[in-house]
Coordinates of C-alpha atoms and ligand atoms in Angstrom, one line a residue:
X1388 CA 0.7 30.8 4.6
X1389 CA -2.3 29.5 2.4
X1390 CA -3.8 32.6 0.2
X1391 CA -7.1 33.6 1.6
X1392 CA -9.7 31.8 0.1
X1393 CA -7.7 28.3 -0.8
X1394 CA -9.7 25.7 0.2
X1395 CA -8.4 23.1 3.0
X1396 CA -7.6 19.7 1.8
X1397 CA -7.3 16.7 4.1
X1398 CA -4.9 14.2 2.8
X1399 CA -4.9 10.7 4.0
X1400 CA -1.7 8.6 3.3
X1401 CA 1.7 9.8 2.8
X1402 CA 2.7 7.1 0.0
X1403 CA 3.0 8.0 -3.6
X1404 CA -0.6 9.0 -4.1
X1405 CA -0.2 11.4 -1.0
X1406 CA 2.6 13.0 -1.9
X1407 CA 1.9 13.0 -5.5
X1408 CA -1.4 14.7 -4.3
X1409 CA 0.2 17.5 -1.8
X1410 CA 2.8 18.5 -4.6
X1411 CA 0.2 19.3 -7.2
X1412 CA -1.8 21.3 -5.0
X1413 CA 1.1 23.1 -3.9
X1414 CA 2.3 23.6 -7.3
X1415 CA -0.9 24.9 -8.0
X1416 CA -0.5 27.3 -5.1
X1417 CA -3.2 25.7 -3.4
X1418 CA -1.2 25.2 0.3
X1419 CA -4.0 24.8 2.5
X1420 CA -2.8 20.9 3.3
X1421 CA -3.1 19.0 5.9
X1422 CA -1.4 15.2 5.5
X1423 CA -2.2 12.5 8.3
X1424 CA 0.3 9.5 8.4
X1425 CA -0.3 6.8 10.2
X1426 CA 3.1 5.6 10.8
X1427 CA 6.5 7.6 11.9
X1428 CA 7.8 8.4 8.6
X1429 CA 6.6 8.6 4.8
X1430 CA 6.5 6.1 2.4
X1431 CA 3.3 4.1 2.3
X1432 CA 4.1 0.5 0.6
X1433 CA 7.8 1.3 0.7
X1434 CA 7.9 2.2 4.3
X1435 CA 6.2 -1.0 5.5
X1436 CA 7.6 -3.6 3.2
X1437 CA 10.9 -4.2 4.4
X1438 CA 11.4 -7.6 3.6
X1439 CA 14.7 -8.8 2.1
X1440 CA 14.8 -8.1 -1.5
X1441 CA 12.2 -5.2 -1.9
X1442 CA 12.5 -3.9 -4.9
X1443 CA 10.3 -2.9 -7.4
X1444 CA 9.6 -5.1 -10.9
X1445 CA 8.7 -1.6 -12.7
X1446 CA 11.8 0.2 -14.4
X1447 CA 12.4 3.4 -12.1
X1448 CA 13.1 6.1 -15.1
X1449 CA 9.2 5.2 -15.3
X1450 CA 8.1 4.5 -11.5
X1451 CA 9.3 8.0 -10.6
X1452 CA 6.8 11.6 -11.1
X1453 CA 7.5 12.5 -14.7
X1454 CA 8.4 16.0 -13.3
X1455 CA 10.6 14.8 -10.8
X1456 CA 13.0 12.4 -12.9
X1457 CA 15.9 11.0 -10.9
X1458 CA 19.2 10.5 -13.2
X1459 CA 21.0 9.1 -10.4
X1460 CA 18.2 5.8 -9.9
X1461 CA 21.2 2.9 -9.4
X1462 CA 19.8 0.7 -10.8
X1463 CA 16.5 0.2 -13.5
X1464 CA 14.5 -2.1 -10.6
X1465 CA 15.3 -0.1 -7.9
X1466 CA 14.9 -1.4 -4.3
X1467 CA 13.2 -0.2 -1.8
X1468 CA 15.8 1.7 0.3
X1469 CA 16.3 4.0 -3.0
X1470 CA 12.8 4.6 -3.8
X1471 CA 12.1 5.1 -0.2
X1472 CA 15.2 8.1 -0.1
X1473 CA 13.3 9.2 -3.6
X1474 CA 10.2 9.8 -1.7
X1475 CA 11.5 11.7 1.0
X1476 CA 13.6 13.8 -1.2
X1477 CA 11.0 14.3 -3.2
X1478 CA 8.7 15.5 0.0
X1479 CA 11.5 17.9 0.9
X1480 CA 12.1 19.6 -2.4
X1481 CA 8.3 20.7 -2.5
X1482 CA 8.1 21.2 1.0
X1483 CA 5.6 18.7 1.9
X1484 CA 6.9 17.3 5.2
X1485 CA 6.0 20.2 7.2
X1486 CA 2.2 19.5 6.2
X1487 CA 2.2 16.0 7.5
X1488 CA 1.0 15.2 10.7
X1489 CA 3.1 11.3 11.6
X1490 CA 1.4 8.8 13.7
X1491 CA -2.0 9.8 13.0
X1492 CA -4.8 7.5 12.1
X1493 CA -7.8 8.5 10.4
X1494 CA -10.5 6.2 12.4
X1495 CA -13.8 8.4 10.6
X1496 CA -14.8 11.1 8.3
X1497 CA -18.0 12.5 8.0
X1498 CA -19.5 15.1 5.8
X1499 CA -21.1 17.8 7.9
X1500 CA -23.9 18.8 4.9
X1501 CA -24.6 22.4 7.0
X1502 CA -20.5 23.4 7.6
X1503 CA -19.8 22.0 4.1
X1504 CA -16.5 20.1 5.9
X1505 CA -15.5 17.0 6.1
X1506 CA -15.3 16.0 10.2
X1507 CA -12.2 13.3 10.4
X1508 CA -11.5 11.6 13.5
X1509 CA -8.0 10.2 14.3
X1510 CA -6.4 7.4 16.8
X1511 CA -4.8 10.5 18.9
X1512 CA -8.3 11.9 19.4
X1513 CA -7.6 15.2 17.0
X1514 CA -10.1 15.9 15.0
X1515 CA -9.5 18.1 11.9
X1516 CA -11.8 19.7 9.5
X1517 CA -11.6 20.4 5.7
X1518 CA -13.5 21.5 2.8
X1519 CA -12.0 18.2 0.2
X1520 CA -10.7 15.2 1.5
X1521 CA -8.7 13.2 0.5
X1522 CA -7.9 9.5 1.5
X1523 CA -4.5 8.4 -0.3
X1524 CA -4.4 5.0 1.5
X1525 CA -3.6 2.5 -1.5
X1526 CA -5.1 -0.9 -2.2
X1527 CA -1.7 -2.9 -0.6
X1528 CA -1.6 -1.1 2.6
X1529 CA -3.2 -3.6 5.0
X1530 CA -1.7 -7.3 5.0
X1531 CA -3.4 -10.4 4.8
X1532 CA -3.2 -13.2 7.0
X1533 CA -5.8 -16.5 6.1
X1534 CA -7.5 -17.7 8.6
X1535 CA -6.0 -21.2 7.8
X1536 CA -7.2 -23.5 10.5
X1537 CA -5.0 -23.9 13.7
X1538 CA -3.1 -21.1 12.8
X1539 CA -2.9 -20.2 16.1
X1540 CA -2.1 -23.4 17.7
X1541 CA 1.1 -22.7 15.6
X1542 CA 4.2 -22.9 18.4
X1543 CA 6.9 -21.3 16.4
X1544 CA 7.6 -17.6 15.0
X1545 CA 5.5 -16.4 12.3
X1546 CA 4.4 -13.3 10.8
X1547 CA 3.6 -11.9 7.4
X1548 CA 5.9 -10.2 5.0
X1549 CA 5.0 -6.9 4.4
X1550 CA 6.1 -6.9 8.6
X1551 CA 9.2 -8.6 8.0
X1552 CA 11.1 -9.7 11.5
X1553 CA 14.3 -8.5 11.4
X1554 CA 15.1 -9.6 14.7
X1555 CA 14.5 -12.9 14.2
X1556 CA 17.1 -14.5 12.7
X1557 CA 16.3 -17.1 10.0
X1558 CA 19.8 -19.0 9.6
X1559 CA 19.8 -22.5 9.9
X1560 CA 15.9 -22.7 10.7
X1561 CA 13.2 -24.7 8.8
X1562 CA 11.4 -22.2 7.0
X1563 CA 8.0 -22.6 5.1
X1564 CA 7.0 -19.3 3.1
X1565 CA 2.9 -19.5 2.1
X1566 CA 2.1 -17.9 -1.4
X1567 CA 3.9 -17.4 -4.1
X1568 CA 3.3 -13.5 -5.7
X1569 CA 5.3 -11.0 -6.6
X1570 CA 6.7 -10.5 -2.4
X1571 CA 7.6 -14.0 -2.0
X1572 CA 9.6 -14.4 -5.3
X1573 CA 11.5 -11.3 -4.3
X1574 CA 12.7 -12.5 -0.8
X1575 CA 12.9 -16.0 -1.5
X1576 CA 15.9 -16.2 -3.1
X1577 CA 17.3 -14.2 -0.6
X1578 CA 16.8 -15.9 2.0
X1579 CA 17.3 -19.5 0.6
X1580 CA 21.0 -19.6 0.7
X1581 CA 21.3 -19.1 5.0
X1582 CA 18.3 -20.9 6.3
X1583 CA 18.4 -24.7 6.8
X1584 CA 15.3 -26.2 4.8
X1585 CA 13.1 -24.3 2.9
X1586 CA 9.1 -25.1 1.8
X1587 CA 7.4 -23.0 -0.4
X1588 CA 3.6 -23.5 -0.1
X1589 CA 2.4 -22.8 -3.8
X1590 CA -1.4 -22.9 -4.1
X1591 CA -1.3 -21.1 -8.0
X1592 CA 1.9 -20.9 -10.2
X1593 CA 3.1 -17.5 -11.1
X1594 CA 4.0 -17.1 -14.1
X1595 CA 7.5 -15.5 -13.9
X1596 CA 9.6 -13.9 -17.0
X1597 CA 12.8 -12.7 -16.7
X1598 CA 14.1 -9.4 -15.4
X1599 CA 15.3 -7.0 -17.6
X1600 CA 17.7 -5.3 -14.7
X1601 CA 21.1 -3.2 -15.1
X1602 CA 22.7 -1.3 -13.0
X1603 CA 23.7 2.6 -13.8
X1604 CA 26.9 3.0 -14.6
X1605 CA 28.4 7.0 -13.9
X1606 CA 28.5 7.5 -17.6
X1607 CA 24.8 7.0 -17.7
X1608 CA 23.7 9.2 -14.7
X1609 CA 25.7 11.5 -15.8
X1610 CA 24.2 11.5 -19.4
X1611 CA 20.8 11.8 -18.0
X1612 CA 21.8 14.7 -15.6
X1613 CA 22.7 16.6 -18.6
X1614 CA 20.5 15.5 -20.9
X1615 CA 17.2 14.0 -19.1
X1616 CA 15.5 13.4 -22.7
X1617 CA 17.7 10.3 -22.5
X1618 CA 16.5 9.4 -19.9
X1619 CA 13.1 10.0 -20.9
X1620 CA 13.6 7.2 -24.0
X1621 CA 13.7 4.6 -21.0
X1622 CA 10.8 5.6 -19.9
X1623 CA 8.8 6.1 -23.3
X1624 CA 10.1 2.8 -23.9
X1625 CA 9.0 0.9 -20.4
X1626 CA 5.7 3.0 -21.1
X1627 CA 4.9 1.8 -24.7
X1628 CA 5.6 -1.6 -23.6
X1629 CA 2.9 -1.9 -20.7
X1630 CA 0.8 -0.3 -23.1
X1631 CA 1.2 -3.0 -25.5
X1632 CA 1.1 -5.7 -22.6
X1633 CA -2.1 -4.3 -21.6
X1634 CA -3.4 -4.7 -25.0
X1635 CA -3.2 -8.4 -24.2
X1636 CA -4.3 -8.3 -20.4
X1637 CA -7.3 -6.7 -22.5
X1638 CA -8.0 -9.7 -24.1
X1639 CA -5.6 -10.0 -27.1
X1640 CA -4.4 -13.7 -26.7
X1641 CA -1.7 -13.3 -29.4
X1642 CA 0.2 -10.9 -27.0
X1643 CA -0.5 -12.9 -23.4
X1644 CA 0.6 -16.1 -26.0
X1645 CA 3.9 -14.2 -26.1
X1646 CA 4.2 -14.2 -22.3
X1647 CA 3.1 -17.8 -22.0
X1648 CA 6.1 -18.3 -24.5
X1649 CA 8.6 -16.3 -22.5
X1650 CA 7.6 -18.1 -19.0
X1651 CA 7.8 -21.2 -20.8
X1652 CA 11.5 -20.7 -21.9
X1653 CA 12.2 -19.4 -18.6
X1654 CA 11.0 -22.5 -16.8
X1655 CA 12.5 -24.8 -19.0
X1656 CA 15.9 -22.6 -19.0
X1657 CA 16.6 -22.1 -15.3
X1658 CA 14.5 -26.0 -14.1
X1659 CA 15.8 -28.9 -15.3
X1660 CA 14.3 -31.2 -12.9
X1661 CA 11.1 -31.8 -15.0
X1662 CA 8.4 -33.0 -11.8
X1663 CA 9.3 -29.6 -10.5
X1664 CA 8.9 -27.9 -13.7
X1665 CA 5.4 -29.5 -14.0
X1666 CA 4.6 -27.8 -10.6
X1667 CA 5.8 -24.6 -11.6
X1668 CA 3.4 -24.5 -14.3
X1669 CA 0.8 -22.4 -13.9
X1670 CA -2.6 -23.8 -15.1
X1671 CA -4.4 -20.4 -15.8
X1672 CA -4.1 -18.0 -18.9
X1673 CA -1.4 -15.8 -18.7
X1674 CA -1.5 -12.0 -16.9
X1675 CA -4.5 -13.6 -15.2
X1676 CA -2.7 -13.3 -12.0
X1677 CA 0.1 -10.5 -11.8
X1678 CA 2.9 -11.2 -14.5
X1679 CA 6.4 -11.8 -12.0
X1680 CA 9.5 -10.4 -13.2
X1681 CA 12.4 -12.3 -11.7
X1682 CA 16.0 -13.7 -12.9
X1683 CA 16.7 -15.5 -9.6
X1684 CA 13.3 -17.4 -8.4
X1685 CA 13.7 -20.3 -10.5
X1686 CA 17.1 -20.9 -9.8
X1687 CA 16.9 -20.8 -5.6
X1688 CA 13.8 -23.1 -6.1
X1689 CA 16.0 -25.5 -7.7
X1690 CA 18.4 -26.1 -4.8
X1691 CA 18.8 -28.5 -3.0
X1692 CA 17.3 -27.0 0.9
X1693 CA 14.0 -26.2 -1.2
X1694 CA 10.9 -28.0 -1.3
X1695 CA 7.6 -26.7 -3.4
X1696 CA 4.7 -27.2 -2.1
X1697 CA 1.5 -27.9 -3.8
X1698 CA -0.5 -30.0 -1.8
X1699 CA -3.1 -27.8 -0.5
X1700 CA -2.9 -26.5 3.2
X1701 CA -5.8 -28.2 5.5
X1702 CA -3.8 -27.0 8.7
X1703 CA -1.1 -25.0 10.9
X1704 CA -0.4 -27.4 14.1
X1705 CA 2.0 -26.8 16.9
X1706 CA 4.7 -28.3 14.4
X1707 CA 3.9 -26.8 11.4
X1708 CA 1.8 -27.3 8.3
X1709 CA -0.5 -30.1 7.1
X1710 CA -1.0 -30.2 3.9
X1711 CA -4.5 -32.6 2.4
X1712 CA -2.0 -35.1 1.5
X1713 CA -1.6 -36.0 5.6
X1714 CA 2.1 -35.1 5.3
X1715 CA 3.5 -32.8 8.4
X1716 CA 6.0 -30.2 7.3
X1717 CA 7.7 -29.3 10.2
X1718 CA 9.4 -26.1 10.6
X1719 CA 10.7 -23.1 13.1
X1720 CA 8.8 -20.5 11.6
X1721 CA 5.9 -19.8 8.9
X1722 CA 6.0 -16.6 6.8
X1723 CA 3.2 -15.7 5.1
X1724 CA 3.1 -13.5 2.1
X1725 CA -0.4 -14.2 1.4
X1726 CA -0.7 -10.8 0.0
X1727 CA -3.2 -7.9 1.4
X1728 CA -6.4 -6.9 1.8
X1729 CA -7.2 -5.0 -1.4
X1730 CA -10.8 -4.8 -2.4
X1731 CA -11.6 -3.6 0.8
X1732 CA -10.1 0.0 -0.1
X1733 CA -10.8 2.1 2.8
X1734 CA -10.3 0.0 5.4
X1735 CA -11.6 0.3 8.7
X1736 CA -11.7 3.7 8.0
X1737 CA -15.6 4.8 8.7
X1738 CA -16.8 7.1 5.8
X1739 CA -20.1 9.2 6.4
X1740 CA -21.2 10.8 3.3
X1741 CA -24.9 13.1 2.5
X1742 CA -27.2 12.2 5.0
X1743 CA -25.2 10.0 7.2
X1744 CA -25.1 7.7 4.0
X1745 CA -22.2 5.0 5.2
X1746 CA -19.4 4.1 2.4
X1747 CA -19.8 0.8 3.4
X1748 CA -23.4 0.8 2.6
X1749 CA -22.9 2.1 -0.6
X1750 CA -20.0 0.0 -1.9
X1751 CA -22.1 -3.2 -0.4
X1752 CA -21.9 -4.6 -4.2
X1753 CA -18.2 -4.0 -4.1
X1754 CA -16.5 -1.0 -3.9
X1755 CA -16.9 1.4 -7.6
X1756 CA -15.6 5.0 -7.7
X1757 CA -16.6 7.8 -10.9
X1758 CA -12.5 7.7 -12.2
X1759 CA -11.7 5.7 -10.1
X1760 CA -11.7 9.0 -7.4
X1761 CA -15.6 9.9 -7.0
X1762 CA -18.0 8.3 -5.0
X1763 CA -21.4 9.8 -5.5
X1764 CA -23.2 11.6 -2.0
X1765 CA -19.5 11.7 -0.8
X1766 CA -19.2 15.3 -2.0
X1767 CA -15.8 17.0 -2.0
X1768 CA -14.7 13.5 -1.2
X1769 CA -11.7 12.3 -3.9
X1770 CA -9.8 8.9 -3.7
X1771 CA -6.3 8.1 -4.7
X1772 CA -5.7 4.9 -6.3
X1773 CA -9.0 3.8 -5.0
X1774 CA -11.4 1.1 -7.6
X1775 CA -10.4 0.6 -11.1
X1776 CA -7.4 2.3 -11.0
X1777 CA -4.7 -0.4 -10.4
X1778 CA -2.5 -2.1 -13.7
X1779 CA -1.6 -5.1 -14.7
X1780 CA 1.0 -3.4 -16.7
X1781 CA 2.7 0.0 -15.9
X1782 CA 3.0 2.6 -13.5
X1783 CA 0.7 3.0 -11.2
X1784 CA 2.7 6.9 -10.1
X1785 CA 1.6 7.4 -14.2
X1786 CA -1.8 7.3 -12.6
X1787 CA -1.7 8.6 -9.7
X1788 CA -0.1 11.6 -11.2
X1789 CA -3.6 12.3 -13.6
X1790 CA -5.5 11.3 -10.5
X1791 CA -3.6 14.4 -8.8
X1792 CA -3.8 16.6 -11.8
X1793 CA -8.0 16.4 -11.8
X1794 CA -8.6 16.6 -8.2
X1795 CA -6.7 19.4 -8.1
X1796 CA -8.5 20.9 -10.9
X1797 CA -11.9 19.7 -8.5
X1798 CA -10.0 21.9 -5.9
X1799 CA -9.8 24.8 -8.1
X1800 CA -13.6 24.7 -8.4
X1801 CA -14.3 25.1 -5.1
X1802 CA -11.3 27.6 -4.8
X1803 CA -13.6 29.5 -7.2
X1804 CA -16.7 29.4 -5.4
X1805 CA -18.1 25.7 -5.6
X1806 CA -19.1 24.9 -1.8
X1807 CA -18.8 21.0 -3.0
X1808 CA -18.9 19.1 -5.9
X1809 CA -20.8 15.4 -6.1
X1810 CA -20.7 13.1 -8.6
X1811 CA -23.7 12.4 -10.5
X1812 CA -25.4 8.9 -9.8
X1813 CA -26.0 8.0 -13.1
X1814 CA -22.8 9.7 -14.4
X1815 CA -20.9 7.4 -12.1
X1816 CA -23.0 4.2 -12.8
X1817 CA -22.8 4.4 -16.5
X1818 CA -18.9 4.7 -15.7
X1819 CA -19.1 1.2 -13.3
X1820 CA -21.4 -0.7 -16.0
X1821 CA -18.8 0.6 -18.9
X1822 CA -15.8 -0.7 -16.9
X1823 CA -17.1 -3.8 -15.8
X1824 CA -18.2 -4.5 -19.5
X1825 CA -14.9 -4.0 -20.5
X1826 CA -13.4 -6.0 -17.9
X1827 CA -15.8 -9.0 -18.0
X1828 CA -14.0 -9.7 -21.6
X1829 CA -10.2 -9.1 -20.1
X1830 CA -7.9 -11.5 -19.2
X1831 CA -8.3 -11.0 -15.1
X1832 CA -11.8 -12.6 -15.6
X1833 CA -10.5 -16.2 -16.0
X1834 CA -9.0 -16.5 -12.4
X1835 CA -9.1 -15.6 -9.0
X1836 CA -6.7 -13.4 -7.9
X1837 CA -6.4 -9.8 -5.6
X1838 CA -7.9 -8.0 -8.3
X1839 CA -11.4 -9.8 -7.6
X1840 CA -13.6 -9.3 -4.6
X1841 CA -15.2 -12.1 -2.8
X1842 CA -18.4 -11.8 -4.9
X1843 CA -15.7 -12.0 -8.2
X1844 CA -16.1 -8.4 -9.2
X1845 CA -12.7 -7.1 -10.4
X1846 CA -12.8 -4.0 -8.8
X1847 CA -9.5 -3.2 -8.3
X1848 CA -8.3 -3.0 -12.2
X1849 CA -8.7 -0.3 -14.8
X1850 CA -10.1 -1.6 -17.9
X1851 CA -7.9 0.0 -20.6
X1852 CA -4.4 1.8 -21.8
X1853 CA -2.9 4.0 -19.3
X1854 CA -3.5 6.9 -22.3
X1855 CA -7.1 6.6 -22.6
X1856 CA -7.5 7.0 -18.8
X1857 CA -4.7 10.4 -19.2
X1858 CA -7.3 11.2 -21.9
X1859 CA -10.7 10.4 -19.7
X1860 CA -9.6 12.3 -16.6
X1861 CA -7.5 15.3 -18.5
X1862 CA -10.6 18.0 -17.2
X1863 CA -13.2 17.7 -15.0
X1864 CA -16.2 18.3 -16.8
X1865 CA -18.8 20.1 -13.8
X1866 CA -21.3 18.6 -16.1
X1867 CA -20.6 15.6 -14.5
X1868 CA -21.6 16.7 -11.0
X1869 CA -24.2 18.3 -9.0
X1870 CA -22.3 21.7 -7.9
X1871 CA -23.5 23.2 -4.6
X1872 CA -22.6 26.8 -4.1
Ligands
NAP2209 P1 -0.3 -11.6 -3.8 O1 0.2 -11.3 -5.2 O2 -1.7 -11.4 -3.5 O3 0.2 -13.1 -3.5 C1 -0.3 -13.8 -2.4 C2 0.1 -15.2 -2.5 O4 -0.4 -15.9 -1.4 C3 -0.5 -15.9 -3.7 O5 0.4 -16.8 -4.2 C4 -1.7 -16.6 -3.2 O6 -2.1 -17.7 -3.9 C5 -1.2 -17.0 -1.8 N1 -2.2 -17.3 -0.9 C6 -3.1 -16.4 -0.4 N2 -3.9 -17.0 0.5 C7 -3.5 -18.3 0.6 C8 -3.9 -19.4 1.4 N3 -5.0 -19.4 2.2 N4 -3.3 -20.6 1.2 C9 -2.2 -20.6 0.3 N5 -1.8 -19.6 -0.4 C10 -2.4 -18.5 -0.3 O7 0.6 -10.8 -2.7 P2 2.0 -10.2 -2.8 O8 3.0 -11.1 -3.3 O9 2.3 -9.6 -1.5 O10 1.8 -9.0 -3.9 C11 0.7 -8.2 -3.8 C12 0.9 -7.1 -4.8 O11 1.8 -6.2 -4.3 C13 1.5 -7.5 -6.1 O12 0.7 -8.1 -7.0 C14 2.0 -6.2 -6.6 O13 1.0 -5.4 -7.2 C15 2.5 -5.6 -5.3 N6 3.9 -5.8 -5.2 C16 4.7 -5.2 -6.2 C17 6.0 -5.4 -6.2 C18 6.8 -4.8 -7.2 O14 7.9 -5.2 -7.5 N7 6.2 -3.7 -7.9 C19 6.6 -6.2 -5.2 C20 5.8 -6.8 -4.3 C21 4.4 -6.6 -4.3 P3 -3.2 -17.6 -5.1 O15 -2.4 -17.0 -6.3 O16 -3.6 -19.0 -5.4 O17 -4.3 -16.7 -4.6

């Protein structure tokens, strides 16, 4: 039972951030948790993304809580089935699943200013009150389907990656795959060898590099179940190397030069058929676009049932897809992994702040958050992984760890007497005009990608080294606030 006097925290989300989140408050002895899930079970990403080939393209010994190392990872990319177990280990060790409530959307949440709560409505008509809130709800949580004309005329099967089909079986069918990130290079090549013709729609080429995998052997596990600080080397190691990618996302062409160099070798390693290799080329600076790490792409694009794509798309018809060019690509079934929805942040979530003052409203100029976590006249209100706080390089648990480390410390505040905490106006717009600053003159400015809104704002990215934002949000300075008692 919470100690008198712990303040009730509303989480949203049961994916890293939410978990990450609920441990560090209950670490902190701060138990008064409620989690709502959405779906049947935990896992957030790496419940929904089932897809053939999940994985993840960040080394494990570093995509894992740096108090929670797992020595028995199989393999340095982990898929998704073992970071999934990870998760809900994790959950069970620091008995989180208890507090979370499955199958429970968050459709509102409003700040009532004279109960000092936060009022949150949910899909099953509970309604649940708390002093903080939460939301833990990523930026890749809702997929993205374009609304490519006569898409619905389509006759055969489609649907989008991140709600893979497993019923439907894709042997020996005509199979065109729309977008080329870092989903569909991961279950291309998997699904290349069974089905009967392949398309691969490309509108930008990735820039893809090879990866770096191994599988544990016993020896190793075993080393770093006796001695984790070995473990720990891989993941100083993975770390100081994102750091020193980012350096170049940043703006330092020598470094992104060094990627262009690597892709380049890959490409002309692994695709000998030079018009292909021309199309494989991306035509944009590299780390514009997400940076793909991947040994087997190349090579399943090369075969023989697999045509790329780069005609632009004008239309789906009953058959297929038309591409500008007037040629019909006919096929049985069209998956798109066109990516998600990620500037958008909270959704269709409806946020009521001071005053009735609508999230929406306020983040009409693109979405902007003190830390990445503070929004201000959304008192008490903290996000997880919400703007400016994804990577181009690195772990994004690395952050979601300091995230969980200062709201907590937000928490302790109002453990101690704060009624509510709210960010400072001009605190939090010095912050947005910094970042932006600093990310007008990085690499992510000299392309579209997910990172940008639909105005061109990157709002998604943080500006800098994963250590200066572990240095920026290390204590929560009240100065930064207006404190209500
Ligand atoms: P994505 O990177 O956003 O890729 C979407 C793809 O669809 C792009 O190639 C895009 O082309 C294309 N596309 C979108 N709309 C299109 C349209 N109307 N016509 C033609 N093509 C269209 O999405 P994702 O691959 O699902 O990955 C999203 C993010 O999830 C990743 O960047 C990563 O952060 C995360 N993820 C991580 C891992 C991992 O291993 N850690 C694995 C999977 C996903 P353009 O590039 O031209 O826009």
């Amino acid at each position: 039972m919470p100690a008198a006097g712990t303040p009730s925290v509303l989480i949203v989300g049961t994916g890293f951030g939410g978990l990450g989140m609920a441990i560090e408050l209950k670490r902190a002895g701060l138990a008064n948790i409620v989690i709502l899930e959405k779906g049947d079970d935990i896992g957030g990403v790496w419940r929904e993304n089932t897809y053939p080939g999940a994985g993840c393209d960040i080394p494990s010994p570093y995509y894992s809580f740096s108090y929670e190392p797992n020595p028995l990872w199989p393999m340095r990319f982990s898929l998704r089935a073992d970071i999934h177990a990870y998760m809900k280990a994790t959950a069970d060790k620091y008995g989180i699943t208890p507090h979370i409530r499955f199958n429970t959307e968050v459709t509102s949440a409003a700040f009532d200013e004279d109960r000092r709560r936060w009022r949150v409505e949910t899909s099953t008509g509970a309604v649940y009150e708390a002093q903080v809130f939460i939301p833990a709800v990523g930026q890749l949580s809702r997929p993205s389907v374009p609304s490519i004309s006569g898409r619905d005329s389509f006759a055969g099967h489609a649907f989008h990656s991140a709600q893979w089909d497993h019923d439907y079986d894709l042997a020996g069918k005509r199979v065109a795959v729309i977008g080329t990130g870092a989903s569909a290079i991961q279950f291309v090549p998997h699904i290349q060898p069974a089905v009967e013709h392949l398309t691969v729609f490309q509108r930008s080429a990735p820039y893809i590099v090879p990866k770096p995998d191994q599988v544990y052997r016993r020896w190793q596990q075993n080393l770093y179940r006796r001695m984790p600080k070995s473990q720990l080397t891989e993941r100083a190691f993975f770390w100081g190397l994102c750091e020193f990618a980012t350096v170049g996302l940043k703006g330092n062409t020598a470094i992104t030069k060094l990627v262009d160099w690597l892709a380049l070798a890959t490409r002309s390693k692994q695709i000998k058929d030079p018009v292909l290799r021309a199309k494989l080329t991306p035509d944009y600076p590299a780390g514009c676009k997400r940076v793909l790490f991947a040994s087997n792409y190349y090579p399943a694009l090369a075969q023989s049932n697999v045509h790329v794509e780069t005609s632009p798309i004008a239309a789906i018809t009953p058959g297929g897809v038309r591409t500008s060019d007037g040629a019909e690509h006919r096929v049985d079934v069209i998956i798109y992994a066109t990516g998600f929805t990620t500037t958008e942040f909270l959704g269709p979530m409806k946020v009521h702040g001071l005053a009735g003052r609508d999230l929406r409203e306020a983040w009409s100029a693109g979405a902007r958050a003190y830390l990445g976590m503070a929004v201000p006249d959304f008192p008490n209100m903290f996000l997880m992984y919400g703007p400016n706080t994804n990577l181009g390089c690195g772990s994004i648990i690395y952050m979601l760890e300091r995230q969980a480390r200062y709201i907590r410390q937000a928490v302790q505040h109002v453990a101690a007497g704060l009624s509510y905490v709210d960010v400072r106006r001009d605190v939090a717009d010095r912050f947005d005009v910094e970042v932006q600053r600093r990310l007008s003159r990085s690499v992510w400015s000299r392309c579209g990608s997910w990172y940008r809104d639909v105005s061109g704002r990157i709002s998604t990215n943080w500006p800098g080294l994963v250590s200066e934002y572990h240095r920026r949000t290390k204590t929560v300075d009240l100065a930064d606030y207006q404190v209500t008692r």
